[in-house]
Every structure is written in C-alpha cells, then in structure tokens.
PDB file of C-alpha atoms in Angstrom:
ATOM      1  CA  MET A  28       0.003  -0.006  -0.007  1.00 73.00           C
ATOM      2  CA  ARG A  29       2.928   2.337  -0.627  1.00 92.00           C
ATOM      3  CA  PRO A  30       1.567   5.810  -1.501  1.00 97.00           C
ATOM      4  CA  GLU A  31       3.003   8.228  -4.010  1.00 98.00           C
ATOM      5  CA  VAL A  32       3.576  10.766  -1.226  1.00 99.00           C
ATOM      6  CA  VAL A  33       3.621  10.452   2.549  1.00 99.00           C
ATOM      7  CA  LEU A  34       2.173  13.648   4.042  1.00 99.00           C
ATOM      8  CA  PHE A  35       3.210  14.199   7.678  1.00 99.00           C
ATOM      9  CA  ASP A  36       1.456  16.252  10.249  1.00 99.00           C
ATOM     10  CA  VAL A  37       4.013  18.184  12.293  1.00 99.00           C
ATOM     11  CA  ASN A  38       2.917  19.342  15.760  1.00 97.00           C
ATOM     12  CA  GLU A  39       2.835  16.280  18.086  1.00 97.00           C
ATOM     13  CA  THR A  40       3.327  13.830  15.203  1.00 99.00           C
ATOM     14  CA  LEU A  41       6.963  14.930  14.605  1.00 99.00           C
ATOM     15  CA  SER A  42       7.578  17.322  17.471  1.00 98.00           C
ATOM     16  CA  ASP A  43       7.288  16.379  21.139  1.00 97.00           C
ATOM     17  CA  THR A  44       4.880  19.019  22.441  1.00 95.00           C
ATOM     18  CA  SER A  45       5.162  17.682  26.001  1.00 95.00           C
ATOM     19  CA  ALA A  46       8.272  19.891  26.125  1.00 96.00           C
ATOM     20  CA  LEU A  47       5.983  22.973  26.028  1.00 96.00           C
ATOM     21  CA  ALA A  48       5.340  22.523  29.780  1.00 96.00           C
ATOM     22  CA  GLY A  49       9.013  23.202  30.470  1.00 96.00           C
ATOM     23  CA  ARG A  50       8.896  26.392  28.405  1.00 95.00           C
ATOM     24  CA  PHE A  51       6.018  27.657  30.544  1.00 96.00           C
ATOM     25  CA  GLU A  52       7.979  26.899  33.708  1.00 96.00           C
ATOM     26  CA  GLU A  53      10.964  28.807  32.322  1.00 96.00           C
ATOM     27  CA  VAL A  54       8.885  32.042  32.336  1.00 96.00           C
ATOM     28  CA  GLY A  55       7.425  31.348  35.770  1.00 95.00           C
ATOM     29  CA  ALA A  56       4.074  29.908  34.641  1.00 96.00           C
ATOM     30  CA  PRO A  57       2.717  26.504  35.738  1.00 95.00           C
ATOM     31  CA  GLY A  58       3.646  23.825  33.232  1.00 96.00           C
ATOM     32  CA  HIS A  59       0.140  22.383  33.156  1.00 96.00           C
ATOM     33  CA  LEU A  60      -1.065  25.491  31.351  1.00 96.00           C
ATOM     34  CA  ALA A  61       0.688  24.372  28.160  1.00 96.00           C
ATOM     35  CA  ALA A  62      -1.607  21.510  27.304  1.00 95.00           C
ATOM     36  CA  GLY A  63      -4.723  23.560  27.798  1.00 96.00           C
ATOM     37  CA  TRP A  64      -3.395  26.440  25.746  1.00 96.00           C
ATOM     38  CA  PHE A  65      -2.415  24.199  22.829  1.00 96.00           C
ATOM     39  CA  ALA A  66      -5.800  22.478  22.953  1.00 96.00           C
ATOM     40  CA  GLN A  67      -7.563  25.855  22.840  1.00 97.00           C
ATOM     41  CA  VAL A  68      -5.449  26.904  19.792  1.00 96.00           C
ATOM     42  CA  LEU A  69      -6.593  23.747  17.950  1.00 95.00           C
ATOM     43  CA  ARG A  70     -10.185  24.285  19.045  1.00 96.00           C
ATOM     44  CA  ASP A  71     -10.312  27.763  17.566  1.00 96.00           C
ATOM     45  CA  GLY A  72      -8.498  26.637  14.459  1.00 95.00           C
ATOM     46  CA  PHE A  73     -11.076  23.920  13.996  1.00 94.00           C
ATOM     47  CA  ALA A  74     -13.874  26.470  14.423  1.00 96.00           C
ATOM     48  CA  LEU A  75     -12.346  28.558  11.664  1.00 92.00           C
ATOM     49  CA  ALA A  76     -12.112  25.483   9.442  1.00 90.00           C
ATOM     50  CA  ALA A  77     -15.749  24.574  10.157  1.00 92.00           C
ATOM     51  CA  THR A  78     -16.869  28.006   9.011  1.00 92.00           C
ATOM     52  CA  GLY A  79     -14.590  28.132   5.963  1.00 87.00           C
ATOM     53  CA  ASP A  80     -12.309  30.765   7.411  1.00 90.00           C
ATOM     54  CA  ASN A  81      -8.562  30.877   8.102  1.00 93.00           C
ATOM     55  CA  ALA A  82      -6.125  32.673  10.396  1.00 94.00           C
ATOM     56  CA  PRO A  83      -2.437  32.226  11.068  1.00 95.00           C
ATOM     57  CA  PHE A  84      -1.580  29.740  13.843  1.00 95.00           C
ATOM     58  CA  ALA A  85       0.664  32.315  15.460  1.00 94.00           C
ATOM     59  CA  ALA A  86      -2.125  34.892  15.652  1.00 95.00           C
ATOM     60  CA  VAL A  87      -4.536  32.438  17.264  1.00 96.00           C
ATOM     61  CA  ALA A  88      -1.860  31.156  19.669  1.00 96.00           C
ATOM     62  CA  ASP A  89      -0.854  34.703  20.624  1.00 95.00           C
ATOM     63  CA  ALA A  90      -4.385  35.795  21.444  1.00 95.00           C
ATOM     64  CA  LEU A  91      -5.108  32.696  23.519  1.00 96.00           C
ATOM     65  CA  LEU A  92      -1.801  32.983  25.324  1.00 94.00           C
ATOM     66  CA  ASP A  93      -2.980  36.255  26.862  1.00 91.00           C
ATOM     67  CA  GLN A  94      -5.925  34.314  28.364  1.00 92.00           C
ATOM     68  CA  ALA A  95      -3.725  31.424  29.532  1.00 94.00           C
ATOM     69  CA  LEU A  96      -1.333  33.735  31.344  1.00 94.00           C
ATOM     70  CA  GLU A  97      -3.973  36.000  32.868  1.00 91.00           C
ATOM     71  CA  GLY A  98      -3.351  36.372  36.582  1.00 91.00           C
ATOM     72  CA  VAL A  99       0.022  34.529  36.438  1.00 92.00           C
ATOM     73  CA  THR A 100       3.019  36.271  37.984  1.00 91.00           C
ATOM     74  CA  LEU A 101       5.781  35.859  35.413  1.00 92.00           C
ATOM     75  CA  GLN A 102       9.526  35.918  35.957  1.00 91.00           C
ATOM     76  CA  ARG A 103      10.030  37.883  32.743  1.00 91.00           C
ATOM     77  CA  PRO A 104       8.346  40.891  31.144  1.00 92.00           C
ATOM     78  CA  ALA A 105       5.040  39.766  29.592  1.00 90.00           C
ATOM     79  CA  ALA A 106       6.081  40.467  26.023  1.00 92.00           C
ATOM     80  CA  GLU A 107       9.349  38.572  26.436  1.00 94.00           C
ATOM     81  CA  ALA A 108       7.592  35.642  28.098  1.00 93.00           C
ATOM     82  CA  LYS A 109       5.040  35.396  25.291  1.00 92.00           C
ATOM     83  CA  GLU A 110       7.725  35.499  22.614  1.00 94.00           C
ATOM     84  CA  HIS A 111       9.607  32.693  24.414  1.00 95.00           C
ATOM     85  CA  LEU A 112       6.481  30.552  24.468  1.00 95.00           C
ATOM     86  CA  LEU A 113       5.410  31.233  20.905  1.00 94.00           C
ATOM     87  CA  GLN A 114       8.907  30.404  19.632  1.00 95.00           C
ATOM     88  CA  ALA A 115       8.807  27.056  21.436  1.00 95.00           C
ATOM     89  CA  PHE A 116       7.011  25.382  18.521  1.00 95.00           C
ATOM     90  CA  ALA A 117      10.211  25.939  16.493  1.00 96.00           C
ATOM     91  CA  THR A 118      12.618  24.753  19.199  1.00 95.00           C
ATOM     92  CA  ILE A 119      11.090  21.792  20.985  1.00 96.00           C
ATOM     93  CA  PRO A 120      12.629  18.359  20.220  1.00 97.00           C
ATOM     94  CA  LEU A 121      11.338  15.789  17.785  1.00 98.00           C
ATOM     95  CA  HIS A 122      10.279  12.349  18.942  1.00 98.00           C
ATOM     96  CA  PRO A 123      13.239   9.907  18.942  1.00 98.00           C
ATOM     97  CA  ASP A 124      11.741   7.729  16.174  1.00 99.00           C
ATOM     98  CA  VAL A 125      11.310  10.602  13.741  1.00 99.00           C
ATOM     99  CA  ALA A 126      14.855  10.978  12.311  1.00 98.00           C
ATOM    100  CA  PRO A 127      15.484   7.240  11.777  1.00 98.00           C
ATOM    101  CA  GLY A 128      12.006   6.774  10.354  1.00 98.00           C
ATOM    102  CA  LEU A 129      12.440   9.598   7.874  1.00 98.00           C
ATOM    103  CA  GLN A 130      15.871   8.337   6.916  1.00 98.00           C
ATOM    104  CA  ALA A 131      14.455   4.900   6.224  1.00 98.00           C
ATOM    105  CA  LEU A 132      11.714   6.363   4.035  1.00 98.00           C
ATOM    106  CA  ALA A 133      14.307   8.436   2.156  1.00 97.00           C
ATOM    107  CA  ALA A 134      16.484   5.387   1.621  1.00 96.00           C
ATOM    108  CA  ALA A 135      13.467   3.614   0.095  1.00 96.00           C
ATOM    109  CA  GLY A 136      12.915   6.478  -2.317  1.00 96.00           C
ATOM    110  CA  GLN A 137       9.654   7.546  -0.714  1.00 98.00           C
ATOM    111  CA  ARG A 138       8.427  11.059  -1.400  1.00 98.00           C
ATOM    112  CA  VAL A 139       7.831  12.855   1.905  1.00 99.00           C
ATOM    113  CA  VAL A 140       6.049  16.187   2.496  1.00 99.00           C
ATOM    114  CA  ALA A 141       5.054  17.995   5.692  1.00 99.00           C
ATOM    115  CA  LEU A 142       1.661  19.682   6.170  1.00 99.00           C
ATOM    116  CA  THR A 143       1.333  21.739   9.340  1.00 98.00           C
ATOM    117  CA  ASN A 144      -1.394  23.833  10.898  1.00 97.00           C
ATOM    118  CA  GLY A 145       1.478  25.964  12.180  1.00 96.00           C
ATOM    119  CA  GLY A 146       3.529  28.505  10.320  1.00 96.00           C
ATOM    120  CA  ARG A 147       5.783  27.514   7.443  1.00 96.00           C
ATOM    121  CA  SER A 148       8.826  29.311   8.858  1.00 96.00           C
ATOM    122  CA  THR A 149       8.285  27.709  12.264  1.00 97.00           C
ATOM    123  CA  CYS A 150       8.141  24.287  10.633  1.00 98.00           C
ATOM    124  CA  ALA A 151      11.297  24.999   8.670  1.00 98.00           C
ATOM    125  CA  THR A 152      13.190  26.063  11.782  1.00 98.00           C
ATOM    126  CA  LEU A 153      11.945  23.056  13.768  1.00 98.00           C
ATOM    127  CA  LEU A 154      12.957  20.509  11.141  1.00 98.00           C
ATOM    128  CA  GLY A 155      16.146  22.363  10.155  1.00 98.00           C
ATOM    129  CA  THR A 156      17.407  22.484  13.732  1.00 96.00           C
ATOM    130  CA  ALA A 157      16.787  18.740  13.994  1.00 97.00           C
ATOM    131  CA  GLY A 158      18.698  18.168  10.759  1.00 98.00           C
ATOM    132  CA  VAL A 159      15.855  16.476   8.950  1.00 98.00           C
ATOM    133  CA  ASP A 160      14.521  19.235   6.703  1.00 98.00           C
ATOM    134  CA  GLY A 161      16.472  17.871   3.750  1.00 97.00           C
ATOM    135  CA  LEU A 162      14.468  14.676   3.913  1.00 98.00           C
ATOM    136  CA  PHE A 163      11.299  16.512   2.951  1.00 99.00           C
ATOM    137  CA  GLU A 164      10.370  17.383  -0.607  1.00 98.00           C
ATOM    138  CA  GLN A 165       8.198  20.297   0.578  1.00 98.00           C
ATOM    139  CA  LEU A 166       7.195  21.952   3.853  1.00 98.00           C
ATOM    140  CA  LEU A 167       3.577  23.061   3.477  1.00 98.00           C
ATOM    141  CA  SER A 168       1.523  25.176   5.858  1.00 98.00           C
ATOM    142  CA  VAL A 169      -2.195  25.754   5.933  1.00 96.00           C
ATOM    143  CA  GLU A 170      -1.434  29.495   6.209  1.00 94.00           C
ATOM    144  CA  ASP A 171      -1.219  29.211   2.379  1.00 95.00           C
ATOM    145  CA  ALA A 172      -4.198  26.853   2.111  1.00 94.00           C
ATOM    146  CA  PRO A 173      -7.959  27.551   2.116  1.00 93.00           C
ATOM    147  CA  THR A 174      -8.338  26.367   5.727  1.00 94.00           C
ATOM    148  CA  TRP A 175      -6.828  24.536   8.658  1.00 96.00           C
ATOM    149  CA  LYS A 176      -6.798  20.784   8.915  1.00 96.00           C
ATOM    150  CA  PRO A 177      -9.090  18.887   9.272  1.00 96.00           C
ATOM    151  CA  GLY A 178     -10.962  20.965   6.712  1.00 95.00           C
ATOM    152  CA  PRO A 179     -11.025  18.930   3.452  1.00 94.00           C
ATOM    153  CA  GLY A 180      -9.708  21.857   1.462  1.00 95.00           C
ATOM    154  CA  SER A 181      -6.381  21.746   3.260  1.00 96.00           C
ATOM    155  CA  TYR A 182      -5.643  18.147   2.206  1.00 98.00           C
ATOM    156  CA  ARG A 183      -6.824  18.703  -1.378  1.00 98.00           C
ATOM    157  CA  TRP A 184      -4.671  21.815  -1.616  1.00 98.00           C
ATOM    158  CA  ALA A 185      -1.684  19.718  -0.460  1.00 98.00           C
ATOM    159  CA  ALA A 186      -2.439  17.130  -3.141  1.00 98.00           C
ATOM    160  CA  GLU A 187      -2.372  19.861  -5.760  1.00 98.00           C
ATOM    161  CA  ARG A 188       0.925  21.169  -4.466  1.00 98.00           C
ATOM    162  CA  CYS A 189       2.369  17.633  -4.636  1.00 98.00           C
ATOM    163  CA  GLY A 190       1.024  17.117  -8.147  1.00 98.00           C
ATOM    164  CA  VAL A 191      -0.943  14.017  -7.269  1.00 98.00           C
ATOM    165  CA  GLU A 192      -4.557  13.049  -6.783  1.00 98.00           C
ATOM    166  CA  PRO A 193      -5.742  12.939  -3.149  1.00 98.00           C
ATOM    167  CA  ALA A 194      -5.763   9.147  -3.306  1.00 98.00           C
ATOM    168  CA  GLY A 195      -2.042   9.263  -3.997  1.00 98.00           C
ATOM    169  CA  LEU A 196      -1.340  10.790  -0.585  1.00 98.00           C
ATOM    170  CA  MET A 197      -1.110   9.086   2.748  1.00 99.00           C
ATOM    171  CA  LEU A 198      -1.647  11.494   5.665  1.00 99.00           C
ATOM    172  CA  VAL A 199       0.313  10.277   8.729  1.00 99.00           C
ATOM    173  CA  ALA A 200      -0.560  11.769  12.103  1.00 99.00           C
ATOM    174  CA  VAL A 201      -0.945  11.071  15.766  1.00 99.00           C
ATOM    175  CA  HIS A 202      -4.320  12.835  15.782  1.00 98.00           C
ATOM    176  CA  PRO A 203      -7.435  10.765  14.998  1.00 98.00           C
ATOM    177  CA  TRP A 204      -9.211  13.983  13.963  1.00 98.00           C
ATOM    178  CA  ASP A 205      -6.490  14.534  11.333  1.00 98.00           C
ATOM    179  CA  VAL A 206      -6.792  10.955  10.118  1.00 99.00           C
ATOM    180  CA  HIS A 207     -10.572  11.330   9.852  1.00 98.00           C
ATOM    181  CA  GLY A 208     -10.340  14.627   7.950  1.00 98.00           C
ATOM    182  CA  ALA A 209      -7.824  13.266   5.512  1.00 99.00           C
ATOM    183  CA  HIS A 210      -9.983  10.193   4.849  1.00 99.00           C
ATOM    184  CA  ARG A 211     -12.973  12.391   4.100  1.00 98.00           C
ATOM    185  CA  ALA A 212     -10.857  14.330   1.601  1.00 98.00           C
ATOM    186  CA  GLY A 213      -9.962  11.073  -0.236  1.00 98.00           C
ATOM    187  CA  LEU A 214      -6.501  10.388   1.184  1.00 99.00           C
ATOM    188  CA  ALA A 215      -5.077   7.162   2.528  1.00 99.00           C
ATOM    189  CA  THR A 216      -4.249   7.433   6.204  1.00 99.00           C
ATOM    190  CA  GLY A 217      -1.778   6.260   8.803  1.00 99.00           C
ATOM    191  CA  TRP A 218      -2.152   6.670  12.549  1.00 99.00           C
ATOM    192  CA  VAL A 219       0.947   6.851  14.687  1.00 99.00           C
ATOM    193  CA  ASN A 220      -0.005   5.320  18.018  1.00 99.00           C
ATOM    194  CA  ARG A 221       3.101   5.681  20.215  1.00 98.00           C
ATOM    195  CA  THR A 222       1.230   5.304  23.467  1.00 96.00           C
ATOM    196  CA  GLY A 223      -0.977   2.293  22.846  1.00 96.00           C
ATOM    197  CA  ASN A 224      -4.225   4.252  22.904  1.00 96.00           C
ATOM    198  CA  THR A 225      -7.556   3.011  21.579  1.00 98.00           C
ATOM    199  CA  TYR A 226      -8.663   4.714  18.351  1.00 99.00           C
ATOM    200  CA  PRO A 227     -11.905   6.664  18.844  1.00 98.00           C
ATOM    201  CA  PRO A 228     -14.792   4.735  17.257  1.00 98.00           C
ATOM    202  CA  HIS A 229     -16.549   7.934  16.149  1.00 98.00           C
ATOM    203  CA  PHE A 230     -13.814   8.639  13.611  1.00 98.00           C
ATOM    204  CA  VAL A 231     -13.103   6.637  10.455  1.00 98.00           C
ATOM    205  CA  ALA A 232     -10.399   4.097  11.218  1.00 98.00           C
ATOM    206  CA  PRO A 233      -6.932   4.583   9.649  1.00 99.00           C
ATOM    207  CA  ASP A 234      -5.779   2.454   6.771  1.00 98.00           C
ATOM    208  CA  LEU A 235      -2.616   1.732   8.728  1.00 98.00           C
ATOM    209  CA  GLU A 236      -1.766   1.873  12.448  1.00 98.00           C
ATOM    210  CA  VAL A 237       1.886   2.024  13.419  1.00 99.00           C
ATOM    211  CA  SER A 238       3.779   2.447  16.673  1.00 99.00           C
ATOM    212  CA  SER A 239       6.481   4.775  15.287  1.00 99.00           C
ATOM    213  CA  LEU A 240       7.876   6.281  12.103  1.00 99.00           C
ATOM    214  CA  VAL A 241      10.370   3.441  11.962  1.00 98.00           C
ATOM    215  CA  ASP A 242       7.424   1.009  12.033  1.00 98.00           C
ATOM    216  CA  LEU A 243       5.772   3.061   9.295  1.00 98.00           C
ATOM    217  CA  ALA A 244       8.818   2.803   7.063  1.00 98.00           C
ATOM    218  CA  GLU A 245       9.010  -0.927   7.567  1.00 97.00           C
ATOM    219  CA  ARG A 246       5.292  -1.416   6.849  1.00 97.00           C
ATOM    220  CA  LEU A 247       5.311   0.709   3.725  1.00 96.00           C
ATOM    221  CA  GLY A 248       8.412  -1.158   2.491  1.00 89.00           C
ATOM    222  CA  ARG A 249       6.715  -4.528   2.552  1.00 80.00           C
ATOM    223  CA  PRO A 250       5.593  -5.943  -0.792  1.00 67.00           C
TER     224      PRO A 250
END
C-alpha cells in the first residue's frame, strides 16, 4: 500500500509538544497550562475550518496565550515571556523515532512532505534544527491553504501542491481527527500510536496503524 507521497502532520506527530510545559515553567508559569493552551489553539483553528475561514496559527496562539497567562506572576516581562512561548514550537525536540523513520523512508525512495497547521517558517526552523529538513520534498503550511486541517480543502490543496490526486497521498498523524479529515478528503491514512491508545470509534479508522515512524517505514516497504 505504498503511496506516491507520505504527508506528515508536524505538531505532536513529529515534534514532542510535551516539552511545552518546560517552556512555561521557564517564564514562571505553571507547566500544566501548556496542554490547555495548545488544545484551545486547535479548538479555535477547527472552528475557523468549520466556517470556511482561516487565520495564522501564530495569531490564534498569541491571542489565547494572553488568556492562559492571565493572573500569572511571570519571571520575565510579559512580552518577552510570550515570545519565548510562541517560539517554542520551532525549538522543541522531535520524537526519537522521527529521524530514523524519515531516513528509512528516504532510503526507500519515498516522497515525503510536511503539512502543518502551524507557520511555514516555524516548521522549517523546527525540522532544520533537528537536521531532517532535507528529507522533505516540501514543507507546506495551511497558512497558504484555504483552511486549517481537518478541513477537506487543506488536504486537497496539499495534493495539488504535490502534483498528485488525493488518493495518491497518505496522511500520517498522531491525531485521530487529522486521520478522519484526511480520509474524508480522499487520502489514505496512517495513525501513529506511540502510546498504545484506543482509536476513537466515532472517527473513520486509519488504513494503517503504526507504533512509530520506523514502524511506518517498515510497513510501507513490505511488498
């Protein structure tokens, strides 16, 4: 079931967003605020997608960060603290399986593209710092697309940018909502289940479930 192009989600699928908690603590804010803030950013992005609208990830994240930090006594000036937190998406580490998995896909001649709800420059810095940006054919961001994922238009736009039909793409993500959205847009799908979770039954099941990107490369390489 090897696709023409593997289309990777970025935030959480490639990057380890659990490190955001440490960034909050570095500015004097409780680490537990990170998960709620990120979830709210996705929530508002999904609302924009549902209404056919779009807005940059950074703008949504910035506005919601003001709410997340309200009443918190910071150890840095507010503007400096916010900048530190917003830049974290470009500086947090990747999951340990990402680099070897991408290298295995590259060795097999697999076309690989990134599609992020975040900013294109943030994605480029994240992957460049990790030394894996050269393994991607393109780094795509929904800031240039009609809408955020999981809006169908984002995946179809990515297919156009890759020069293939939607069915020629396999979206690979840790998010069941991303898998579901890609399926509805006509893509093949792969779910990265690093933690042994149960896939939500209210979403369309993935075509492929893997435990890591290394596992993905091995599965796609089978005849």
